[in-house]
Amino acid sequence: MKEDFEPKIVAFLCNWCAYAGADMAGTSRLKYPANVVPIKVMCSGRVDPEFILNAFEKGADGVFIGGCHPGDCHYVNGNLRTRRRVKMMKKLLEQMGVNPKRLRLEWISATEGAKFARVIKEFVEEIKELGPSPWRERR
Amino acid sequence: MARRIGVFVCHCGVNIAGVVDVERVAEEIKKHPNVVFATTYQYMCSDPGQNLIRQKIEEENLDAVVIAACSPAMHEETFRNVCKDYFNPYRCEMANIREQCSWVHDGKEATEKAIKIVKATVEKLKENEDLLPILVPVEKRCLVIGGGIAGIQAALDIADAGYEVILVEKEPSIGGRMAQLSETFPTLDCSQCILTPKMVALSRHPKVKLYAYSEILDISGYVGNFTVKILKKPRYVDEDKCTVCGDCEKVCPVIVPNEFEMGRKPRKAIYIPFPQAVPSTYTLDREACLGLAPLTCAQCKDACEAGAIDYDMQPKIVEEKVGAIIVATGYNLYDKNKLVEYGYGEDDDIITSLEFERMLSASGPTQGKIIKPSTGEVPKKIVFIQCAGSRDRQHMPYCSSICCMYTAKHALLYKHHVPDGEAYVFYIDIRATGKGYEEFIARVMEEERINYIRGKVAKIYREGNKLIVCGVDTLTGRRIEIKADLVVLAMAIVGKEETKEIAKLLKVAIDEGGFLKESHPKLKPVEALSRGIYFAGCCQSPKDIPSAVAQASAAASKVLALFAKDRLEKDPLVAVIDEEHCSGCGVCISVCPYGAMTWQNGKAKCIEALCEGCGTCAAACPSNNIEMRNFKDEQIEKMVEVVI
């Protein structure tokens, strides 16, 4: 792994919890690496498995999904569907030669700015360890 | 589709421009397809900033704009209102380069990320459709959860304005914590005396429907159109027939601790929590009763001349439709069993502030006499410990806000009851920020000769008849040991367990102290993130009575503003089905949490009034035939493409 490798990561954040949590991290001025670019969706349940594949295909080294805690979903249970989809996608990615660790789902409430900053830091570290996505070369 | 996009990059003073090279962001984005104009400005949200946007829309003939500034949660509405005069508000999008960029990153990488965020926003905007809000009717009735002072105030304000209020209280009586207090700081007026008239006014108000001894089972729906399921627990006493004569209580053979008295006084299985209870009626505690089915005792029924007791009463579930909800569920004290340094709450003579409050009350367990619970003697030396569990990383990190004030009140009242007694107060800092508060503290310190010691108590242990309180006076640096008769802990205020249940039903976030998360900590302190839900009182954060009352009235005014309209605007970001290609598999119908997807001629159909726009159906549709308005697959894929 090259020292200067800066991973490219897409973060799908649900409007009500994770996006608000990321705002909270900002309000509290908690620093985290800039490798992650947020894309707001209304619910983590909106994250179509195709979005994940598409992101890797476009050259992402990691995909992050942030949703409400189980039971707290603004849309009742969209996050639980995401949980199932992520589980399935991890298996699928593995079969396709992508380390499933490159896909991460986290529950982040609107008050958990500190958690958002922490998990993003962890995730970026983890992806740095893994190195560039094997699909990058295919492009 | 937008062809002439303008991008306005905000400096936000130094908040953005101090980190992000805003000029470069503007230069870079100018190169992006369909962006025909880009500029920066000091404060985009200011009047001149808004005028700049208007002016440039006209001059440059823009058909859509991106405002790269703070979080859309902050100013999306502001900027969409600016654009409304020129084009559909959905032709305005915000790129969040403050909260999610300049505030969390440094220098060059922040600028790079800001450019990506703005590009992604431009990509989304390009494909945004012009939408009009969906109009939905408003049920002009309000649900208030919790009948403490905050709930009562909010309910009265709304009812006085002529709208119906449904107030649900879990306990047998309304009144909440305030009913338990003896006197209130800093004026020392009797809590009951100022509260009971309001309790009575509420119960007699023609616009208020009171469900006491009831719980919320379920809440569904959305702003203007909530459906609430309420469980009416059986009291086994007919509220209308009960004359509160007390004959039933006299004959009841069961004795259990009275929760209202913090367990410091017994009650019977059939009881009234306190004499001024509203509704004024007895309640039979089924858990404590010797047995209703099969009937084992029945002495109360025999004694009741009014014939109010009915052992066959059943729990009832009622459904109410409301347009707005105010949560006013109050607080609990932190569990004193968790305070190892203060004896795990096992010593009889180490009591909590609320227990002391009851002790001071004329109707309390000791009829207002201050005693040492272990012996019944008058305590000659008393120690008050502030911040018991508050401002403590091992327990609750926050300040509980009211303890400095009520401890001063406690110390003063102690000196009035026991003039020859000695009172000590251990404190970290004195926080007396309300009107007349500082003066009150000064009076207690100087006139009442209370010994204030700056420092924390490290340990309390028993030595015979006395409690040894060990601490350090941090102003002199000396160790202190006080042989006390009674110790009063100013316990941390925490959110209630029950509030968590309510929050789950309402999809409202809760912080680590158990308090409800408001929409904005400064500008929307009484609103939940979801529309139509408001907070009042200590369920949102620890606060004193005037603040709780003010917040309650604020929440009520928000509800009244909502009820001033006959129809509400609902976000039109709903699901759209490509009916021509729908295979009718029904997956969307099975995943929709709102029942908004239905069958029509063998194909799926979305009922827009019910759709909340989560997009779960769009992600699940196996033939990709569902699109979310302004969150279309192509939009999201394009956004991903430009950020990588």
Short mmCIF file of C-alpha atoms in Angstrom, two decimals, chain B residues 9 31 80 106 144 179 200 219 257 265 383 396 422 510 551 568 604 608 628 632:
data_model
loop_
_atom_site.label_atom_id
_atom_site.label_comp_id
_atom_site.label_asym_id
_atom_site.label_seq_id
_atom_site.Cartn_x
_atom_site.Cartn_y
_atom_site.Cartn_z
CA VAL B 9 -20.59 30.70 -2.89
CA LYS B 31 -16.09 25.32 -15.94
CA ARG B 80 -36.00 29.01 -1.95
CA ASP B 106 -8.52 22.03 6.83
CA VAL B 144 -50.36 17.13 24.75
CA ALA B 179 -47.01 19.41 42.51
CA VAL B 200 -58.47 22.92 38.08
CA ILE B 219 -48.88 7.33 17.03
CA PRO B 257 -44.91 3.13 49.48
CA LYS B 265 -44.81 7.80 53.18
CA VAL B 383 -24.84 18.92 54.24
CA MET B 396 -23.87 12.86 33.45
CA GLU B 422 -25.66 24.35 60.75
CA ILE B 510 -32.77 11.42 22.08
CA GLN B 551 -41.34 26.95 26.35
CA LEU B 568 -50.92 22.40 4.97
CA ALA B 604 -49.04 -0.46 -8.52
CA GLU B 608 -49.48 10.92 -3.04
CA MET B 628 -38.41 9.43 -6.41
CA LYS B 632 -34.06 10.07 -9.18
#
